[in-house]
Amino acid sequence: MKRRKIMVAAGFCLSFFLGTLMNLLFIPGFEHHQNHRDGLRSYHHGRQHQRVADNAQLHVGDPLTAAVAAGANSRPANSDWRRQRELQMQIQERLDEVLRYRQRQAHWSATGDAFRPLERRRLMDLEPASYWELNKANVKSDNRHTDAQSRPSPAVSNTAKAQNVFWMNPDRVNTGQMLGCHSIANVTNIQYLGSGYTKAVYKATINSSLSVALKSVDFGGHDMENCIKKYGSAEDCYRLASFKIVKEMTLMGQLQHPNILQLYGYCYQDSNDIRDTVTAITELGSPLEMIQLLQTPWEERFRICLSLVRLLHYLAHSPLGPVTLLDFRPRQFVLVGGELKVTDLDDASVEETPCGPHATPGDCIMEFPARNFTLACIRGRCQGINEKRNLYNAYRFFFTYLLPHSAPTALRPVLDKIVNSTGELTWGIDETQVHLENVLHLYTNGLYLQNTSQTHKSEYKRLADTSISGENYRCWPSYQHDGCTLSVFSLREAIDICESHAQCRAFTLTNQTTWTGHQLVQFKTGSSHLSPNKGRVTYGRMGS
C-alpha cells in the first residue's frame, strides 16, 4: 500500500513536470508577443523619440508581414491582406484629394522649381503602393527603397511623377524664401501648444528672432493610435495621417488671404523609424478663448467678426471653388495681431453635396443641433451649401456671442439685423459682408454718435502733457483690467462717457489708438496725483 502511494505521487509529479516542459517547448513566442504589445502600448502613448519595440519583427510598412508570420495558414494571411488593402485605399483617397486641389491651379507649380527641387519630390514618395504592387509582393521580398533622395517609390507611375510636385509660393514669406529643415535644426524656446486628433503643435523660435508654429503628426494622437491598433503598420498609418498635413500645406499655398494662417515652409526628415516625416512651419497665433473674448471691448470683438466674414467671403469665391470648413469651431482659429485667422484646413472641402434630377427635400438638408435648413438642388448640386454652412456656423459660434453685447447704442439695430439674418440664412455671405463693412464705416467715422445739442453737466480744465497716477476705477469692458480704459472717437464722446460714470472725475487722452483710429482714454476718480507725461492731455471736472 505504501509503495502504491509513492508510485501515484511520483506519477503525479512526473506528469506535472512533463506538462510544464511541453508548454515551454511548444509555446516559445509568448515572451516575444508580450514585449511586442508593451512596445506598441508605449508607442501609442506618444513617446515620439523612442524607437518602436521589436522593430526587427514588426517590419513597419511591409504589407505582408502578418501573412509571413502566419505561415501556411491562409485565413490570417487573407485577413491581414484585406486590412492592408483597406488602409492603402484610404491613403490613395487622401493622395487623390491633394492632387485634385493641386490640379485646380496647376499653373502655379512652375513658380517653385528654383527653390526646393529635392523636397518638391517628396509628395511622390508618399503615394501608396498600388494593388498590383501588393499582389506582386506575395512572391517578392521586401522591395522598400532605402534612399529617399535617389530612389523614388516604385509604385509611382510616370504620370504621377510629372504631377505629384509639391510646390510652395515663396512670395508668402517676408524673406522671399521658404523655410526648411535647416531653419528648424537649431530652434530654441520649444513649447508644446496642444494637439487634436491628428496633429501636435509646438511653438519655437528660429534664429532667436522669428516665432513660428511647428505642426507634425501626433504619434500618440487619436488617428495614429486607432489606425495602428486596427492595421498594425506604423509607417502606413503615418502616411495616412501625414496627408492631412500635406493637404493643409497645399491649401495654405493656394488660398492666399490675410485671414488664412501663413505658411512659412516645411521639412521632411527621418524620425521614429519612419522615413520622411513631415513638419509644417507656419505663422504663430494665439488660441481663441471665448470667455476672455466676452470680456474684451466691443471694438475688438467686432474686429474678429469682421475678419471672419472677410475670410468666409473669400472662401465662397476662392480660386478652388466654394470652400467649406467642415470642422468649424473656435479652436480652429487663432488671433494674430488682433486679426482672426483660420489655422486648420485639413478638414476643408470644395466638394458640394450632389443631388439628382428628381431630388427630394431631404437630399439637400443641412443639419445643426438647433435647427435644419433645406436647400434647392440646382444643376446636380445643393445650391450654396458650402457657403451657407460656413455662414451659419459663424452665426452660432461667433456672431451671437460677440457682435451685439456692449455695442454703441446707435449700432445695435443693424447688428441685431445681421445676427438675425445670418441665423435664418436669409442673407448670403456677400450681403452679410456689405452690412458689416457699413458698420465699420459708421464706427470709424464717428457716425454712430448721437447728434445732440445737449450741454455737458460740468466744465473741464485742460492740462497738457500730464497724466494721473493711480486713482483708478473699474469699468466693463475695458482695455485695462485694473482700471477703466476705453476708446473714443472724439473729446465729446470722452466727456459723455465720463459723465455717465458716477465714479469719473477726470480722464486722460493717451497717444495710443486702436485699429479703427479711435483714441484710448483713461478714466479716473480724481486728478490730485498729476505727473508730467509728454503727449498726453488730462481733463479734470470742475465743481461737483
mmCIF file with all atom_site columns, C-alpha atoms in Angstrom, residues 202-357:
data_model
loop_
_atom_site.group_PDB
_atom_site.id
_atom_site.type_symbol
_atom_site.label_atom_id
_atom_site.label_alt_id
_atom_site.label_comp_id
_atom_site.label_asym_id
_atom_site.label_entity_id
_atom_site.label_seq_id
_atom_site.pdbx_PDB_ins_code
_atom_site.Cartn_x
_atom_site.Cartn_y
_atom_site.Cartn_z
_atom_site.occupancy
_atom_site.B_iso_or_equiv
_atom_site.pdbx_formal_charge
_atom_site.auth_seq_id
_atom_site.auth_comp_id
_atom_site.auth_asym_id
_atom_site.auth_atom_id
_atom_site.pdbx_PDB_model_num
ATOM 1   C CA . TYR A 1 202 ? 4.657   73.360 -30.977 1.00 0.00 ? 202 TYR A CA 1
ATOM 2   C CA . LYS A 1 203 ? 5.879   76.916 -30.587 1.00 0.00 ? 203 LYS A CA 1
ATOM 3   C CA . ALA A 1 204 ? 9.527   77.573 -31.444 1.00 0.00 ? 204 ALA A CA 1
ATOM 4   C CA . THR A 1 205 ? 11.912  80.430 -32.172 1.00 0.00 ? 205 THR A CA 1
ATOM 5   C CA . ILE A 1 206 ? 14.092  80.493 -35.284 1.00 0.00 ? 206 ILE A CA 1
ATOM 6   C CA . ASN A 1 207 ? 17.339  82.480 -35.254 1.00 0.00 ? 207 ASN A CA 1
ATOM 7   C CA . SER A 1 208 ? 16.337  83.945 -31.882 1.00 0.00 ? 208 SER A CA 1
ATOM 8   C CA . SER A 1 209 ? 14.003  86.319 -33.704 1.00 0.00 ? 209 SER A CA 1
ATOM 9   C CA . LEU A 1 210 ? 11.134  84.632 -35.568 1.00 0.00 ? 210 LEU A CA 1
ATOM 10  C CA . SER A 1 211 ? 8.467   82.817 -33.557 1.00 0.00 ? 211 SER A CA 1
ATOM 11  C CA . VAL A 1 212 ? 6.757   80.075 -35.538 1.00 0.00 ? 212 VAL A CA 1
ATOM 12  C CA . ALA A 1 213 ? 4.362   77.179 -35.075 1.00 0.00 ? 213 ALA A CA 1
ATOM 13  C CA . LEU A 1 214 ? 5.556   73.669 -35.948 1.00 0.00 ? 214 LEU A CA 1
ATOM 14  C CA . LYS A 1 215 ? 2.868   71.155 -36.953 1.00 0.00 ? 215 LYS A CA 1
ATOM 15  C CA . SER A 1 216 ? 3.538   67.444 -37.200 1.00 0.00 ? 216 SER A CA 1
ATOM 16  C CA . VAL A 1 217 ? 1.664   64.165 -36.899 1.00 0.00 ? 217 VAL A CA 1
ATOM 17  C CA . ASP A 1 218 ? 0.971   63.289 -33.268 1.00 0.00 ? 218 ASP A CA 1
ATOM 18  C CA . PHE A 1 219 ? 2.243   59.727 -32.878 1.00 0.00 ? 219 PHE A CA 1
ATOM 19  C CA . GLY A 1 220 ? 0.202   59.393 -29.702 1.00 0.00 ? 220 GLY A CA 1
ATOM 20  C CA . GLY A 1 221 ? -2.896  61.012 -31.168 1.00 0.00 ? 221 GLY A CA 1
ATOM 21  C CA . HIS A 1 222 ? -6.301  59.520 -31.833 1.00 0.00 ? 222 HIS A CA 1
ATOM 22  C CA . ASP A 1 223 ? -5.756  58.905 -35.558 1.00 0.00 ? 223 ASP A CA 1
ATOM 23  C CA . MET A 1 224 ? -2.398  57.151 -35.202 1.00 0.00 ? 224 MET A CA 1
ATOM 24  C CA . GLU A 1 225 ? -3.407  55.123 -32.160 1.00 0.00 ? 225 GLU A CA 1
ATOM 25  C CA . ASN A 1 226 ? -6.620  53.786 -33.666 1.00 0.00 ? 226 ASN A CA 1
ATOM 26  C CA . CYS A 1 227 ? -5.003  53.116 -37.032 1.00 0.00 ? 227 CYS A CA 1
ATOM 27  C CA . ILE A 1 228 ? -2.116  51.108 -35.562 1.00 0.00 ? 228 ILE A CA 1
ATOM 28  C CA . LYS A 1 229 ? -4.497  49.101 -33.397 1.00 0.00 ? 229 LYS A CA 1
ATOM 29  C CA . LYS A 1 230 ? -6.533  48.193 -36.467 1.00 0.00 ? 230 LYS A CA 1
ATOM 30  C CA . TYR A 1 231 ? -3.876  47.752 -39.164 1.00 0.00 ? 231 TYR A CA 1
ATOM 31  C CA . GLY A 1 232 ? -0.613  47.216 -37.260 1.00 0.00 ? 232 GLY A CA 1
ATOM 32  C CA . SER A 1 233 ? 1.600   49.219 -39.629 1.00 0.00 ? 233 SER A CA 1
ATOM 33  C CA . ALA A 1 234 ? 3.003   52.349 -38.021 1.00 0.00 ? 234 ALA A CA 1
ATOM 34  C CA . GLU A 1 235 ? 4.566   53.573 -41.261 1.00 0.00 ? 235 GLU A CA 1
ATOM 35  C CA . ASP A 1 236 ? 1.424   53.211 -43.368 1.00 0.00 ? 236 ASP A CA 1
ATOM 36  C CA . CYS A 1 237 ? -0.697  54.743 -40.625 1.00 0.00 ? 237 CYS A CA 1
ATOM 37  C CA . TYR A 1 238 ? 1.728   57.644 -40.557 1.00 0.00 ? 238 TYR A CA 1
ATOM 38  C CA . ARG A 1 239 ? 1.342   58.087 -44.328 1.00 0.00 ? 239 ARG A CA 1
ATOM 39  C CA . LEU A 1 240 ? -2.421  58.214 -43.909 1.00 0.00 ? 240 LEU A CA 1
ATOM 40  C CA . ALA A 1 241 ? -2.220  60.829 -41.159 1.00 0.00 ? 241 ALA A CA 1
ATOM 41  C CA . SER A 1 242 ? 0.517   62.855 -42.830 1.00 0.00 ? 242 SER A CA 1
ATOM 42  C CA . PHE A 1 243 ? -1.643  63.547 -45.859 1.00 0.00 ? 243 PHE A CA 1
ATOM 43  C CA . LYS A 1 244 ? -3.762  65.800 -43.664 1.00 0.00 ? 244 LYS A CA 1
ATOM 44  C CA . ILE A 1 245 ? -0.714  67.994 -43.144 1.00 0.00 ? 245 ILE A CA 1
ATOM 45  C CA . VAL A 1 246 ? 0.201   67.807 -46.842 1.00 0.00 ? 246 VAL A CA 1
ATOM 46  C CA . LYS A 1 247 ? -3.361  68.805 -47.738 1.00 0.00 ? 247 LYS A CA 1
ATOM 47  C CA . GLU A 1 248 ? -3.247  71.696 -45.282 1.00 0.00 ? 248 GLU A CA 1
ATOM 48  C CA . MET A 1 249 ? 0.057   72.931 -46.705 1.00 0.00 ? 249 MET A CA 1
ATOM 49  C CA . THR A 1 250 ? -1.345  72.692 -50.228 1.00 0.00 ? 250 THR A CA 1
ATOM 50  C CA . LEU A 1 251 ? -4.405  74.751 -49.313 1.00 0.00 ? 251 LEU A CA 1
ATOM 51  C CA . MET A 1 252 ? -2.327  77.310 -47.417 1.00 0.00 ? 252 MET A CA 1
ATOM 52  C CA . GLY A 1 253 ? -0.238  77.717 -50.546 1.00 0.00 ? 253 GLY A CA 1
ATOM 53  C CA . GLN A 1 254 ? -3.203  78.171 -52.873 1.00 0.00 ? 254 GLN A CA 1
ATOM 54  C CA . LEU A 1 255 ? -5.683  80.049 -50.683 1.00 0.00 ? 255 LEU A CA 1
ATOM 55  C CA . GLN A 1 256 ? -3.867  83.321 -50.086 1.00 0.00 ? 256 GLN A CA 1
ATOM 56  C CA . HIS A 1 257 ? -5.793  85.689 -47.856 1.00 0.00 ? 257 HIS A CA 1
ATOM 57  C CA . PRO A 1 258 ? -4.910  87.882 -44.846 1.00 0.00 ? 258 PRO A CA 1
ATOM 58  C CA . ASN A 1 259 ? -7.188  85.781 -42.643 1.00 0.00 ? 259 ASN A CA 1
ATOM 59  C CA . ILE A 1 260 ? -5.568  82.435 -43.521 1.00 0.00 ? 260 ILE A CA 1
ATOM 60  C CA . LEU A 1 261 ? -2.534  81.472 -41.471 1.00 0.00 ? 261 LEU A CA 1
ATOM 61  C CA . GLN A 1 262 ? 0.656   81.994 -43.426 1.00 0.00 ? 262 GLN A CA 1
ATOM 62  C CA . LEU A 1 263 ? 2.787   79.008 -44.403 1.00 0.00 ? 263 LEU A CA 1
ATOM 63  C CA . TYR A 1 264 ? 6.494   79.713 -43.935 1.00 0.00 ? 264 TYR A CA 1
ATOM 64  C CA . GLY A 1 265 ? 7.850   76.371 -45.131 1.00 0.00 ? 265 GLY A CA 1
ATOM 65  C CA . TYR A 1 266 ? 8.142   72.669 -44.388 1.00 0.00 ? 266 TYR A CA 1
ATOM 66  C CA . CYS A 1 267 ? 10.649  69.937 -43.607 1.00 0.00 ? 267 CYS A CA 1
ATOM 67  C CA . TYR A 1 268 ? 10.929  66.229 -44.390 1.00 0.00 ? 268 TYR A CA 1
ATOM 68  C CA . GLN A 1 269 ? 13.228  64.179 -42.196 1.00 0.00 ? 269 GLN A CA 1
ATOM 69  C CA . ASP A 1 270 ? 13.517  60.638 -40.848 1.00 0.00 ? 270 ASP A CA 1
ATOM 70  C CA . SER A 1 271 ? 12.125  60.203 -37.358 1.00 0.00 ? 271 SER A CA 1
ATOM 71  C CA . ASN A 1 272 ? 10.813  57.451 -35.115 1.00 0.00 ? 272 ASN A CA 1
ATOM 72  C CA . ASP A 1 273 ? 11.827  54.656 -37.509 1.00 0.00 ? 273 ASP A CA 1
ATOM 73  C CA . ILE A 1 274 ? 9.666   56.289 -40.187 1.00 0.00 ? 274 ILE A CA 1
ATOM 74  C CA . ARG A 1 275 ? 11.119  57.876 -43.266 1.00 0.00 ? 275 ARG A CA 1
ATOM 75  C CA . ASP A 1 276 ? 10.235  61.352 -44.462 1.00 0.00 ? 276 ASP A CA 1
ATOM 76  C CA . THR A 1 277 ? 8.111   62.591 -41.583 1.00 0.00 ? 277 THR A CA 1
ATOM 77  C CA . VAL A 1 278 ? 6.730   66.000 -42.471 1.00 0.00 ? 278 VAL A CA 1
ATOM 78  C CA . THR A 1 279 ? 6.688   69.146 -40.352 1.00 0.00 ? 279 THR A CA 1
ATOM 79  C CA . ALA A 1 280 ? 4.847   72.289 -41.445 1.00 0.00 ? 280 ALA A CA 1
ATOM 80  C CA . ILE A 1 281 ? 6.301   75.664 -40.417 1.00 0.00 ? 281 ILE A CA 1
ATOM 81  C CA . THR A 1 282 ? 3.582   78.292 -40.094 1.00 0.00 ? 282 THR A CA 1
ATOM 82  C CA . GLU A 1 283 ? 2.798   81.677 -38.693 1.00 0.00 ? 283 GLU A CA 1
ATOM 83  C CA . LEU A 1 284 ? 2.237   81.678 -34.937 1.00 0.00 ? 284 LEU A CA 1
ATOM 84  C CA . GLY A 1 285 ? -1.046  82.825 -33.446 1.00 0.00 ? 285 GLY A CA 1
ATOM 85  C CA . SER A 1 286 ? -2.773  82.926 -30.087 1.00 0.00 ? 286 SER A CA 1
ATOM 86  C CA . PRO A 1 287 ? -5.627  80.462 -29.483 1.00 0.00 ? 287 PRO A CA 1
ATOM 87  C CA . LEU A 1 288 ? -9.134  81.834 -29.142 1.00 0.00 ? 288 LEU A CA 1
ATOM 88  C CA . GLU A 1 289 ? -10.515 81.889 -25.617 1.00 0.00 ? 289 GLU A CA 1
ATOM 89  C CA . MET A 1 290 ? -14.207 82.676 -25.902 1.00 0.00 ? 290 MET A CA 1
ATOM 90  C CA . ILE A 1 291 ? -14.632 83.513 -22.222 1.00 0.00 ? 291 ILE A CA 1
ATOM 91  C CA . GLN A 1 292 ? -11.821 86.058 -22.449 1.00 0.00 ? 292 GLN A CA 1
ATOM 92  C CA . LEU A 1 293 ? -13.231 87.471 -25.673 1.00 0.00 ? 293 LEU A CA 1
ATOM 93  C CA . LEU A 1 294 ? -16.549 88.171 -23.957 1.00 0.00 ? 294 LEU A CA 1
ATOM 94  C CA . GLN A 1 295 ? -14.642 90.437 -21.554 1.00 0.00 ? 295 GLN A CA 1
ATOM 95  C CA . THR A 1 296 ? -12.838 92.404 -24.261 1.00 0.00 ? 296 THR A CA 1
ATOM 96  C CA . PRO A 1 297 ? -14.094 95.753 -25.638 1.00 0.00 ? 297 PRO A CA 1
ATOM 97  C CA . TRP A 1 298 ? -16.738 95.585 -28.351 1.00 0.00 ? 298 TRP A CA 1
ATOM 98  C CA . GLU A 1 299 ? -14.410 97.121 -30.934 1.00 0.00 ? 299 GLU A CA 1
ATOM 99  C CA . GLU A 1 300 ? -12.054 94.131 -30.682 1.00 0.00 ? 300 GLU A CA 1
ATOM 100 C CA . ARG A 1 301 ? -14.915 91.625 -30.810 1.00 0.00 ? 301 ARG A CA 1
ATOM 101 C CA . PHE A 1 302 ? -16.304 93.380 -33.864 1.00 0.00 ? 302 PHE A CA 1
ATOM 102 C CA . ARG A 1 303 ? -12.878 93.107 -35.498 1.00 0.00 ? 303 ARG A CA 1
ATOM 103 C CA . ILE A 1 304 ? -12.928 89.331 -35.021 1.00 0.00 ? 304 ILE A CA 1
ATOM 104 C CA . CYS A 1 305 ? -16.378 89.021 -36.608 1.00 0.00 ? 305 CYS A CA 1
ATOM 105 C CA . LEU A 1 306 ? -15.376 91.283 -39.498 1.00 0.00 ? 306 LEU A CA 1
ATOM 106 C CA . SER A 1 307 ? -12.205 89.227 -40.051 1.00 0.00 ? 307 SER A CA 1
ATOM 107 C CA . LEU A 1 308 ? -14.288 86.063 -40.108 1.00 0.00 ? 308 LEU A CA 1
ATOM 108 C CA . VAL A 1 309 ? -16.782 87.455 -42.631 1.00 0.00 ? 309 VAL A CA 1
ATOM 109 C CA . ARG A 1 310 ? -13.982 88.626 -44.913 1.00 0.00 ? 310 ARG A CA 1
ATOM 110 C CA . LEU A 1 311 ? -12.480 85.144 -44.728 1.00 0.00 ? 311 LEU A CA 1
ATOM 111 C CA . LEU A 1 312 ? -15.782 83.423 -45.491 1.00 0.00 ? 312 LEU A CA 1
ATOM 112 C CA . HIS A 1 313 ? -16.414 85.778 -48.403 1.00 0.00 ? 313 HIS A CA 1
ATOM 113 C CA . TYR A 1 314 ? -13.047 84.803 -49.866 1.00 0.00 ? 314 TYR A CA 1
ATOM 114 C CA . LEU A 1 315 ? -13.704 81.084 -49.318 1.00 0.00 ? 315 LEU A CA 1
ATOM 115 C CA . ALA A 1 316 ? -17.084 81.364 -51.038 1.00 0.00 ? 316 ALA A CA 1
ATOM 116 C CA . HIS A 1 317 ? -15.356 82.834 -54.124 1.00 0.00 ? 317 HIS A CA 1
ATOM 117 C CA . SER A 1 318 ? -11.955 81.129 -53.875 1.00 0.00 ? 318 SER A CA 1
ATOM 118 C CA . PRO A 1 319 ? -9.952  80.073 -56.957 1.00 0.00 ? 319 PRO A CA 1
ATOM 119 C CA . LEU A 1 320 ? -10.642 76.454 -55.957 1.00 0.00 ? 320 LEU A CA 1
ATOM 120 C CA . GLY A 1 321 ? -14.388 76.995 -55.813 1.00 0.00 ? 321 GLY A CA 1
ATOM 121 C CA . PRO A 1 322 ? -16.604 77.398 -52.719 1.00 0.00 ? 322 PRO A CA 1
ATOM 122 C CA . VAL A 1 323 ? -14.635 76.078 -49.744 1.00 0.00 ? 323 VAL A CA 1
ATOM 123 C CA . THR A 1 324 ? -16.368 74.890 -46.588 1.00 0.00 ? 324 THR A CA 1
ATOM 124 C CA . LEU A 1 325 ? -14.764 74.371 -43.186 1.00 0.00 ? 325 LEU A CA 1
ATOM 125 C CA . LEU A 1 326 ? -16.200 71.060 -42.027 1.00 0.00 ? 326 LEU A CA 1
ATOM 126 C CA . ASP A 1 327 ? -14.618 71.383 -38.575 1.00 0.00 ? 327 ASP A CA 1
ATOM 127 C CA . PHE A 1 328 ? -15.834 74.881 -37.733 1.00 0.00 ? 328 PHE A CA 1
ATOM 128 C CA . ARG A 1 329 ? -15.042 75.535 -34.096 1.00 0.00 ? 329 ARG A CA 1
ATOM 129 C CA . PRO A 1 330 ? -13.292 78.409 -32.312 1.00 0.00 ? 330 PRO A CA 1
ATOM 130 C CA . ARG A 1 331 ? -10.286 76.162 -31.679 1.00 0.00 ? 331 ARG A CA 1
ATOM 131 C CA . GLN A 1 332 ? -9.665  76.051 -35.449 1.00 0.00 ? 332 GLN A CA 1
ATOM 132 C CA . PHE A 1 333 ? -8.870  79.778 -35.406 1.00 0.00 ? 333 PHE A CA 1
ATOM 133 C CA . VAL A 1 334 ? -6.138  81.916 -33.871 1.00 0.00 ? 334 VAL A CA 1
ATOM 134 C CA . LEU A 1 335 ? -5.518  85.615 -33.336 1.00 0.00 ? 335 LEU A CA 1
ATOM 135 C CA . VAL A 1 336 ? -2.539  87.304 -34.961 1.00 0.00 ? 336 VAL A CA 1
ATOM 136 C CA . GLY A 1 337 ? -2.224  90.960 -34.033 1.00 0.00 ? 337 GLY A CA 1
ATOM 137 C CA . GLY A 1 338 ? -5.936  91.122 -33.250 1.00 0.00 ? 338 GLY A CA 1
ATOM 138 C CA . GLU A 1 339 ? -6.932  89.632 -36.620 1.00 0.00 ? 339 GLU A CA 1
ATOM 139 C CA . LEU A 1 340 ? -8.752  86.313 -36.777 1.00 0.00 ? 340 LEU A CA 1
ATOM 140 C CA . LYS A 1 341 ? -7.047  83.664 -38.923 1.00 0.00 ? 341 LYS A CA 1
ATOM 141 C CA . VAL A 1 342 ? -8.033  80.099 -39.707 1.00 0.00 ? 342 VAL A CA 1
ATOM 142 C CA . THR A 1 343 ? -5.257  77.688 -38.771 1.00 0.00 ? 343 THR A CA 1
ATOM 143 C CA . ASP A 1 344 ? -6.686  74.228 -39.557 1.00 0.00 ? 344 ASP A CA 1
ATOM 144 C CA . LEU A 1 345 ? -7.508  73.485 -43.183 1.00 0.00 ? 345 LEU A CA 1
ATOM 145 C CA . ASP A 1 346 ? -7.095  69.716 -43.164 1.00 0.00 ? 346 ASP A CA 1
ATOM 146 C CA . ASP A 1 347 ? -10.875 69.297 -42.884 1.00 0.00 ? 347 ASP A CA 1
ATOM 147 C CA . ALA A 1 348 ? -11.708 71.913 -45.525 1.00 0.00 ? 348 ALA A CA 1
ATOM 148 C CA . SER A 1 349 ? -13.569 70.753 -48.623 1.00 0.00 ? 349 SER A CA 1
ATOM 149 C CA . VAL A 1 350 ? -14.588 72.136 -52.012 1.00 0.00 ? 350 VAL A CA 1
ATOM 150 C CA . GLU A 1 351 ? -16.969 69.279 -52.722 1.00 0.00 ? 351 GLU A CA 1
ATOM 151 C CA . GLU A 1 352 ? -20.595 70.425 -52.695 1.00 0.00 ? 352 GLU A CA 1
ATOM 152 C CA . THR A 1 353 ? -23.267 67.853 -51.888 1.00 0.00 ? 353 THR A CA 1
ATOM 153 C CA . PRO A 1 354 ? -24.591 66.285 -55.123 1.00 0.00 ? 354 PRO A CA 1
ATOM 154 C CA . CYS A 1 355 ? -28.288 65.767 -55.787 1.00 0.00 ? 355 CYS A CA 1
ATOM 155 C CA . GLY A 1 356 ? -30.206 64.023 -58.554 1.00 0.00 ? 356 GLY A CA 1
ATOM 156 C CA . PRO A 1 357 ? -32.607 65.425 -61.172 1.00 0.00 ? 357 PRO A CA 1
#
